[in-house]
Amino acid sequence: MTDTRKALVLFSGGQDSTTCLAWALDRFAEVETLAFDYGQRHRIELDCRNTVRAGIARQFPHWAGKLGADHLLDLSLLGQISDTALTSERAIELQANGLPNTFVPGRNLLFLTFAATLAYRRGATVLVGGMCETDFSGYPDCRDNTLKALQVALSLGLDSPMTLDTPLMFIDKAATWRLAESLGGEALVKLIVEDTHTCYLGERGELHDWGHGCGHCPACTLRAKGFAAYGAGSA
Ligand code: ZN
């Protein structure tokens, strides 16, 4: 049974958002994608988006017809209100409050509000995002209760239902790989390994069994660890 609603997926080109895109394509009648350009230090992830979208359209014909327009919103103003490792050359480190300094306060509230505005104009009533409470980083704007409150605020403010779906909210990285496999089999796992980008340092480098990346930054470490746990579980 296909859900007849149209969904807008926050799709950055990383592992999580690619899994969310597959999840949405498996479920909804029509799916569009959105990314934000806010002067990330590395544009590789944004460049990966087109490769991933093209790969999905080519390898999954039953999804290709549902995959609609792609949107890229310029949020370069975030550079004016943040000073983090994502937008400057500072090293990534944990701050005193336990959050990495890649933290942009309330970033996801801004992203989802812009996404909801775009979704409204595109006739979509579902937003899909890869926010996750089990993530090491613990961003408070990624937490389930934050997003539930925002869903209510957006639906009231738009005077139209706007559902926020977060399929990865309570699962870890190994389970995210398993979800990808259940949605698109080995072919989707391979596409995510080879074509998505996660590395904080923007390195593609050699292809490890878990994908491209420096292998040392927190994002690579998490991804590699998750892939190893996934491999151990499915062996
Ligand atoms: Zn890395």
PDB file of C-alpha atoms and ligand atoms in Angstrom:
ATOM      1  CA  MET A   1       0.000   0.000   0.000  1.00  0.00           C
ATOM      2  CA  THR A   2       1.481   3.306  -1.074  1.00  0.00           C
ATOM      3  CA  ASP A   3       0.838   6.350   1.059  1.00  0.00           C
ATOM      4  CA  THR A   4      -0.727   8.830  -1.349  1.00  0.00           C
ATOM      5  CA  ARG A   5       0.939  11.830   0.250  1.00  0.00           C
ATOM      6  CA  LYS A   6       3.842  13.720  -1.242  1.00  0.00           C
ATOM      7  CA  ALA A   7       7.024  13.924   0.821  1.00  0.00           C
ATOM      8  CA  LEU A   8       9.959  16.296   0.857  1.00  0.00           C
ATOM      9  CA  VAL A   9      13.187  14.654   2.029  1.00  0.00           C
ATOM     10  CA  LEU A  10      16.012  16.639   3.590  1.00  0.00           C
ATOM     11  CA  PHE A  11      18.698  15.087   1.461  1.00  0.00           C
ATOM     12  CA  SER A  12      22.301  16.112   2.024  1.00  0.00           C
ATOM     13  CA  GLY A  13      23.957  13.256   0.137  1.00  0.00           C
ATOM     14  CA  GLY A  14      25.179  11.432   3.250  1.00  0.00           C
ATOM     15  CA  GLN A  15      24.460   7.921   4.480  1.00  0.00           C
ATOM     16  CA  ASP A  16      21.568   8.868   6.741  1.00  0.00           C
ATOM     17  CA  SER A  17      19.687  11.100   4.346  1.00  0.00           C
ATOM     18  CA  THR A  18      20.140   8.622   1.483  1.00  0.00           C
ATOM     19  CA  THR A  19      18.587   5.923   3.672  1.00  0.00           C
ATOM     20  CA  CYS A  20      15.753   8.360   4.442  1.00  0.00           C
ATOM     21  CA  LEU A  21      15.288   9.010   0.726  1.00  0.00           C
ATOM     22  CA  ALA A  22      14.963   5.269   0.051  1.00  0.00           C
ATOM     23  CA  TRP A  23      12.567   4.954   3.001  1.00  0.00           C
ATOM     24  CA  ALA A  24      10.387   7.735   1.555  1.00  0.00           C
ATOM     25  CA  LEU A  25      10.492   6.322  -1.985  1.00  0.00           C
ATOM     26  CA  ASP A  26       9.380   2.970  -0.606  1.00  0.00           C
ATOM     27  CA  ARG A  27       6.418   4.564   1.145  1.00  0.00           C
ATOM     28  CA  PHE A  28       5.086   7.690  -0.517  1.00  0.00           C
ATOM     29  CA  ALA A  29       3.521   8.336  -3.917  1.00  0.00           C
ATOM     30  CA  GLU A  30       5.808  11.215  -4.754  1.00  0.00           C
ATOM     31  CA  VAL A  31       9.110  12.356  -3.285  1.00  0.00           C
ATOM     32  CA  GLU A  32      11.107  15.534  -3.771  1.00  0.00           C
ATOM     33  CA  THR A  33      14.507  16.318  -2.281  1.00  0.00           C
ATOM     34  CA  LEU A  34      15.994  19.375  -0.636  1.00  0.00           C
ATOM     35  CA  ALA A  35      19.419  20.455   0.527  1.00  0.00           C
ATOM     36  CA  PHE A  36      20.767  23.626   2.070  1.00  0.00           C
ATOM     37  CA  ASP A  37      23.877  25.383   0.934  1.00  0.00           C
ATOM     38  CA  TYR A  38      25.193  27.369   3.870  1.00  0.00           C
ATOM     39  CA  GLY A  39      28.844  27.708   3.005  1.00  0.00           C
ATOM     40  CA  GLN A  40      29.886  24.283   4.236  1.00  0.00           C
ATOM     41  CA  ARG A  41      33.624  23.999   4.286  1.00  0.00           C
ATOM     42  CA  HIS A  42      33.308  21.031   1.979  1.00  0.00           C
ATOM     43  CA  ARG A  43      30.941  20.916  -0.916  1.00  0.00           C
ATOM     44  CA  ILE A  44      31.649  17.249  -1.646  1.00  0.00           C
ATOM     45  CA  GLU A  45      28.504  16.127   0.147  1.00  0.00           C
ATOM     46  CA  LEU A  46      26.375  18.426  -1.994  1.00  0.00           C
ATOM     47  CA  ASP A  47      28.100  17.138  -5.117  1.00  0.00           C
ATOM     48  CA  CYS A  48      27.360  13.556  -4.052  1.00  0.00           C
ATOM     49  CA  ARG A  49      23.642  14.285  -4.098  1.00  0.00           C
ATOM     50  CA  ASN A  50      23.359  14.229  -7.876  1.00  0.00           C
ATOM     51  CA  THR A  51      25.339  10.989  -8.113  1.00  0.00           C
ATOM     52  CA  VAL A  52      23.127   9.320  -5.515  1.00  0.00           C
ATOM     53  CA  ARG A  53      19.878  10.544  -7.083  1.00  0.00           C
ATOM     54  CA  ALA A  54      21.019   9.364 -10.520  1.00  0.00           C
ATOM     55  CA  GLY A  55      22.111   5.998  -9.113  1.00  0.00           C
ATOM     56  CA  ILE A  56      18.773   5.468  -7.401  1.00  0.00           C
ATOM     57  CA  ALA A  57      16.849   6.387 -10.563  1.00  0.00           C
ATOM     58  CA  ARG A  58      19.001   4.015 -12.634  1.00  0.00           C
ATOM     59  CA  GLN A  59      19.084   1.029 -10.299  1.00  0.00           C
ATOM     60  CA  PHE A  60      15.608   1.152  -8.796  1.00  0.00           C
ATOM     61  CA  PRO A  61      13.107   1.586 -11.640  1.00  0.00           C
ATOM     62  CA  HIS A  62      10.127   1.177  -9.275  1.00  0.00           C
ATOM     63  CA  TRP A  63      11.364   4.250  -7.373  1.00  0.00           C
ATOM     64  CA  ALA A  64      12.493   6.286 -10.378  1.00  0.00           C
ATOM     65  CA  GLY A  65       8.959   7.346 -11.318  1.00  0.00           C
ATOM     66  CA  LYS A  66       8.311   8.694  -7.824  1.00  0.00           C
ATOM     67  CA  LEU A  67      11.505  10.699  -7.575  1.00  0.00           C
ATOM     68  CA  GLY A  68      10.562  14.285  -8.325  1.00  0.00           C
ATOM     69  CA  ALA A  69      12.261  17.651  -8.299  1.00  0.00           C
ATOM     70  CA  ASP A  70      15.433  18.468  -6.407  1.00  0.00           C
ATOM     71  CA  HIS A  71      15.827  21.773  -4.560  1.00  0.00           C
ATOM     72  CA  LEU A  72      18.904  23.548  -3.263  1.00  0.00           C
ATOM     73  CA  LEU A  73      18.251  26.487  -0.961  1.00  0.00           C
ATOM     74  CA  ASP A  74      20.940  29.062  -0.337  1.00  0.00           C
ATOM     75  CA  LEU A  75      21.213  29.602   3.416  1.00  0.00           C
ATOM     76  CA  SER A  76      24.542  31.361   3.330  1.00  0.00           C
ATOM     77  CA  LEU A  77      23.210  33.691   6.031  1.00  0.00           C
ATOM     78  CA  LEU A  78      23.977  30.906   8.504  1.00  0.00           C
ATOM     79  CA  GLY A  79      27.618  31.806   8.020  1.00  0.00           C
ATOM     80  CA  GLN A  80      26.850  35.160   9.597  1.00  0.00           C
ATOM     81  CA  ILE A  81      25.371  33.654  12.749  1.00  0.00           C
ATOM     82  CA  SER A  82      27.662  30.717  13.337  1.00  0.00           C
ATOM     83  CA  ASP A  83      31.342  30.206  13.977  1.00  0.00           C
ATOM     84  CA  THR A  84      31.934  26.525  13.798  1.00  0.00           C
ATOM     85  CA  ALA A  85      34.220  23.948  12.300  1.00  0.00           C
ATOM     86  CA  LEU A  86      31.785  23.463   9.455  1.00  0.00           C
ATOM     87  CA  THR A  87      32.223  26.965   8.158  1.00  0.00           C
ATOM     88  CA  SER A  88      35.683  27.970   9.307  1.00  0.00           C
ATOM     89  CA  GLU A  89      39.037  26.256   9.560  1.00  0.00           C
ATOM     90  CA  ARG A  90      38.803  25.560  13.295  1.00  0.00           C
ATOM     91  CA  ALA A  91      39.449  21.991  14.359  1.00  0.00           C
ATOM     92  CA  ILE A  92      36.499  19.824  15.319  1.00  0.00           C
ATOM     93  CA  GLU A  93      36.521  19.295  19.070  1.00  0.00           C
ATOM     94  CA  LEU A  94      34.153  18.732  21.923  1.00  0.00           C
ATOM     95  CA  GLN A  95      33.094  21.841  23.793  1.00  0.00           C
ATOM     96  CA  ALA A  96      32.592  22.102  27.532  1.00  0.00           C
ATOM     97  CA  ASN A  97      28.883  21.332  27.123  1.00  0.00           C
ATOM     98  CA  GLY A  98      29.742  18.014  25.462  1.00  0.00           C
ATOM     99  CA  LEU A  99      28.586  19.084  22.019  1.00  0.00           C
ATOM    100  CA  PRO A 100      31.020  19.182  19.116  1.00  0.00           C
ATOM    101  CA  ASN A 101      31.829  22.709  17.957  1.00  0.00           C
ATOM    102  CA  THR A 102      30.231  21.854  14.616  1.00  0.00           C
ATOM    103  CA  PHE A 103      27.036  22.709  16.461  1.00  0.00           C
ATOM    104  CA  VAL A 104      25.043  25.541  14.924  1.00  0.00           C
ATOM    105  CA  PRO A 105      22.477  26.497  17.547  1.00  0.00           C
ATOM    106  CA  GLY A 106      18.990  25.482  16.462  1.00  0.00           C
ATOM    107  CA  ARG A 107      20.096  24.732  12.927  1.00  0.00           C
ATOM    108  CA  ASN A 108      17.506  22.022  12.390  1.00  0.00           C
ATOM    109  CA  LEU A 109      14.702  24.316  13.498  1.00  0.00           C
ATOM    110  CA  LEU A 110      15.695  26.707  10.725  1.00  0.00           C
ATOM    111  CA  PHE A 111      16.149  23.942   8.167  1.00  0.00           C
ATOM    112  CA  LEU A 112      12.789  22.340   8.911  1.00  0.00           C
ATOM    113  CA  THR A 113      10.965  25.657   8.873  1.00  0.00           C
ATOM    114  CA  PHE A 114      12.370  26.494   5.447  1.00  0.00           C
ATOM    115  CA  ALA A 115      11.618  22.937   4.333  1.00  0.00           C
ATOM    116  CA  ALA A 116       8.015  23.253   5.509  1.00  0.00           C
ATOM    117  CA  THR A 117       7.571  26.485   3.584  1.00  0.00           C
ATOM    118  CA  LEU A 118       8.898  24.859   0.425  1.00  0.00           C
ATOM    119  CA  ALA A 119       6.829  21.708   1.042  1.00  0.00           C
ATOM    120  CA  TYR A 120       3.667  23.787   1.369  1.00  0.00           C
ATOM    121  CA  ARG A 121       4.313  25.445  -1.966  1.00  0.00           C
ATOM    122  CA  ARG A 122       5.080  22.079  -3.603  1.00  0.00           C
ATOM    123  CA  GLY A 123       1.966  20.375  -2.239  1.00  0.00           C
ATOM    124  CA  ALA A 124       3.918  18.078   0.076  1.00  0.00           C
ATOM    125  CA  THR A 125       2.570  17.352   3.558  1.00  0.00           C
ATOM    126  CA  VAL A 126       5.380  15.182   4.901  1.00  0.00           C
ATOM    127  CA  LEU A 127       8.943  16.200   5.743  1.00  0.00           C
ATOM    128  CA  VAL A 128      11.461  13.376   6.116  1.00  0.00           C
ATOM    129  CA  GLY A 129      14.749  13.905   7.920  1.00  0.00           C
ATOM    130  CA  GLY A 130      17.580  11.757   9.256  1.00  0.00           C
ATOM    131  CA  MET A 131      17.637  13.267  12.738  1.00  0.00           C
ATOM    132  CA  CYS A 132      18.666  10.759  15.349  1.00  0.00           C
ATOM    133  CA  GLU A 133      18.660  10.740  19.147  1.00  0.00           C
ATOM    134  CA  THR A 134      21.153   7.890  19.368  1.00  0.00           C
ATOM    135  CA  ASP A 135      23.757   9.881  17.423  1.00  0.00           C
ATOM    136  CA  PHE A 136      26.903  10.605  19.428  1.00  0.00           C
ATOM    137  CA  SER A 137      26.541  14.326  18.976  1.00  0.00           C
ATOM    138  CA  GLY A 138      23.320  14.784  20.936  1.00  0.00           C
ATOM    139  CA  TYR A 139      22.125  17.902  19.146  1.00  0.00           C
ATOM    140  CA  PRO A 140      19.074  19.072  21.104  1.00  0.00           C
ATOM    141  CA  ASP A 141      17.340  20.225  17.915  1.00  0.00           C
ATOM    142  CA  CYS A 142      17.497  16.612  16.613  1.00  0.00           C
ATOM    143  CA  ARG A 143      15.573  15.174  19.546  1.00  0.00           C
ATOM    144  CA  ASP A 144      12.203  13.567  19.122  1.00  0.00           C
ATOM    145  CA  ASN A 145      10.339  15.922  21.441  1.00  0.00           C
ATOM    146  CA  THR A 146      11.836  18.984  19.737  1.00  0.00           C
ATOM    147  CA  LEU A 147      10.616  17.726  16.373  1.00  0.00           C
ATOM    148  CA  LYS A 148       7.188  16.759  17.703  1.00  0.00           C
ATOM    149  CA  ALA A 149       6.793  20.277  19.078  1.00  0.00           C
ATOM    150  CA  LEU A 150       7.956  21.736  15.772  1.00  0.00           C
ATOM    151  CA  GLN A 151       5.513  19.540  13.856  1.00  0.00           C
ATOM    152  CA  VAL A 152       2.678  21.034  15.868  1.00  0.00           C
ATOM    153  CA  ALA A 153       4.016  24.578  15.433  1.00  0.00           C
ATOM    154  CA  LEU A 154       4.430  24.168  11.665  1.00  0.00           C
ATOM    155  CA  SER A 155       1.028  22.559  11.190  1.00  0.00           C
ATOM    156  CA  LEU A 156      -0.626  25.365  13.157  1.00  0.00           C
ATOM    157  CA  GLY A 157       1.404  28.102  11.520  1.00  0.00           C
ATOM    158  CA  LEU A 158       0.698  26.834   8.005  1.00  0.00           C
ATOM    159  CA  ASP A 159      -2.890  25.945   8.934  1.00  0.00           C
ATOM    160  CA  SER A 160      -2.265  22.679   7.122  1.00  0.00           C
ATOM    161  CA  PRO A 161      -1.019  19.310   8.343  1.00  0.00           C
ATOM    162  CA  MET A 162       2.751  18.939   8.132  1.00  0.00           C
ATOM    163  CA  THR A 163       4.085  15.608   9.378  1.00  0.00           C
ATOM    164  CA  LEU A 164       7.753  15.303  10.363  1.00  0.00           C
ATOM    165  CA  ASP A 165       8.937  11.736   9.798  1.00  0.00           C
ATOM    166  CA  THR A 166      12.298  10.700  11.234  1.00  0.00           C
ATOM    167  CA  PRO A 167      12.848   7.003  10.474  1.00  0.00           C
ATOM    168  CA  LEU A 168      16.308   6.964  12.055  1.00  0.00           C
ATOM    169  CA  MET A 169      15.348   8.649  15.333  1.00  0.00           C
ATOM    170  CA  PHE A 170      15.852   5.662  17.635  1.00  0.00           C
ATOM    171  CA  ILE A 171      18.188   3.409  15.695  1.00  0.00           C
ATOM    172  CA  ASP A 172      21.979   3.251  15.637  1.00  0.00           C
ATOM    173  CA  LYS A 173      24.291   3.269  12.630  1.00  0.00           C
ATOM    174  CA  ALA A 174      24.337  -0.525  12.266  1.00  0.00           C
ATOM    175  CA  ALA A 175      20.545  -0.542  12.200  1.00  0.00           C
ATOM    176  CA  THR A 176      20.623   2.262   9.618  1.00  0.00           C
ATOM    177  CA  TRP A 177      22.658  -0.013   7.322  1.00  0.00           C
ATOM    178  CA  ARG A 178      20.184  -2.849   7.994  1.00  0.00           C
ATOM    179  CA  LEU A 179      17.294  -0.520   7.152  1.00  0.00           C
ATOM    180  CA  ALA A 180      18.957   0.344   3.838  1.00  0.00           C
ATOM    181  CA  GLU A 181      19.396  -3.353   3.081  1.00  0.00           C
ATOM    182  CA  SER A 182      15.764  -4.102   3.884  1.00  0.00           C
ATOM    183  CA  LEU A 183      14.654  -1.289   1.562  1.00  0.00           C
ATOM    184  CA  GLY A 184      16.922  -1.810  -1.410  1.00  0.00           C
ATOM    185  CA  GLY A 185      18.989  -4.935  -0.790  1.00  0.00           C
ATOM    186  CA  GLU A 186      22.680  -5.229  -1.478  1.00  0.00           C
ATOM    187  CA  ALA A 187      22.410  -2.802  -4.382  1.00  0.00           C
ATOM    188  CA  LEU A 188      21.329   0.041  -2.119  1.00  0.00           C
ATOM    189  CA  VAL A 189      23.976  -0.784   0.497  1.00  0.00           C
ATOM    190  CA  LYS A 190      26.622  -0.716  -2.253  1.00  0.00           C
ATOM    191  CA  LEU A 191      25.323   2.595  -3.598  1.00  0.00           C
ATOM    192  CA  ILE A 192      25.423   4.134  -0.113  1.00  0.00           C
ATOM    193  CA  VAL A 193      28.925   2.803   0.547  1.00  0.00           C
ATOM    194  CA  GLU A 194      30.342   4.083  -2.722  1.00  0.00           C
ATOM    195  CA  ASP A 195      28.432   7.258  -3.511  1.00  0.00           C
ATOM    196  CA  THR A 196      27.415   8.949  -0.254  1.00  0.00           C
ATOM    197  CA  HIS A 197      29.655  11.219   1.763  1.00  0.00           C
ATOM    198  CA  THR A 198      29.977  11.555   5.519  1.00  0.00           C
ATOM    199  CA  CYS A 199      33.558  12.673   6.316  1.00  0.00           C
ATOM    200  CA  TYR A 200      33.789  15.947   8.278  1.00  0.00           C
ATOM    201  CA  LEU A 201      37.132  16.713   6.679  1.00  0.00           C
ATOM    202  CA  GLY A 202      35.726  16.438   3.172  1.00  0.00           C
ATOM    203  CA  GLU A 203      38.109  13.683   2.157  1.00  0.00           C
ATOM    204  CA  ARG A 204      37.031  11.105  -0.398  1.00  0.00           C
ATOM    205  CA  GLY A 205      40.324   9.216  -0.530  1.00  0.00           C
ATOM    206  CA  GLU A 206      40.395   5.452  -0.851  1.00  0.00           C
ATOM    207  CA  LEU A 207      37.288   3.321  -0.759  1.00  0.00           C
ATOM    208  CA  HIS A 208      37.088   1.474   2.568  1.00  0.00           C
ATOM    209  CA  ASP A 209      34.525  -1.294   3.065  1.00  0.00           C
ATOM    210  CA  TRP A 210      32.308   1.332   4.769  1.00  0.00           C
ATOM    211  CA  GLY A 211      32.839   4.015   2.117  1.00  0.00           C
ATOM    212  CA  HIS A 212      35.113   6.932   1.300  1.00  0.00           C
ATOM    213  CA  GLY A 213      36.569   9.237   3.952  1.00  0.00           C
ATOM    214  CA  CYS A 214      39.576  10.107   6.102  1.00  0.00           C
ATOM    215  CA  GLY A 215      38.790   7.286   8.519  1.00  0.00           C
ATOM    216  CA  HIS A 216      39.729   9.348  11.601  1.00  0.00           C
ATOM    217  CA  CYS A 217      37.198  12.149  12.091  1.00  0.00           C
ATOM    218  CA  PRO A 218      34.139  11.554  14.329  1.00  0.00           C
ATOM    219  CA  ALA A 219      31.839  11.097  11.321  1.00  0.00           C
ATOM    220  CA  CYS A 220      34.109   8.520   9.641  1.00  0.00           C
ATOM    221  CA  THR A 221      34.691   6.698  12.922  1.00  0.00           C
ATOM    222  CA  LEU A 222      30.965   6.443  13.576  1.00  0.00           C
ATOM    223  CA  ARG A 223      30.240   5.284  10.044  1.00  0.00           C
ATOM    224  CA  ALA A 224      33.013   2.675  10.050  1.00  0.00           C
ATOM    225  CA  LYS A 225      31.997   1.371  13.475  1.00  0.00           C
ATOM    226  CA  GLY A 226      28.367   1.108  12.404  1.00  0.00           C
ATOM    227  CA  PHE A 227      29.271  -0.707   9.217  1.00  0.00           C
ATOM    228  CA  ALA A 228      31.454  -3.182  11.132  1.00  0.00           C
ATOM    229  CA  ALA A 229      28.603  -3.871  13.574  1.00  0.00           C
ATOM    230  CA  TYR A 230      26.215  -4.282  10.649  1.00  0.00           C
ATOM    231  CA  GLY A 231      28.615  -6.752   8.980  1.00  0.00           C
ATOM    232  CA  ALA A 232      29.052  -8.690  12.202  1.00  0.00           C
ATOM    233  CA  GLY A 233      25.293  -8.887  12.679  1.00  0.00           C
ATOM    234  CA  SER A 234      24.524 -10.099   9.165  1.00  0.00           C
ATOM    235  CA  ALA A 235      27.424 -12.567   8.904  1.00  0.00           C
TER     236      ALA A 235
HETATM  237 ZN    ZN B   1      36.526  11.676   7.980  1.00  0.00          ZN
END
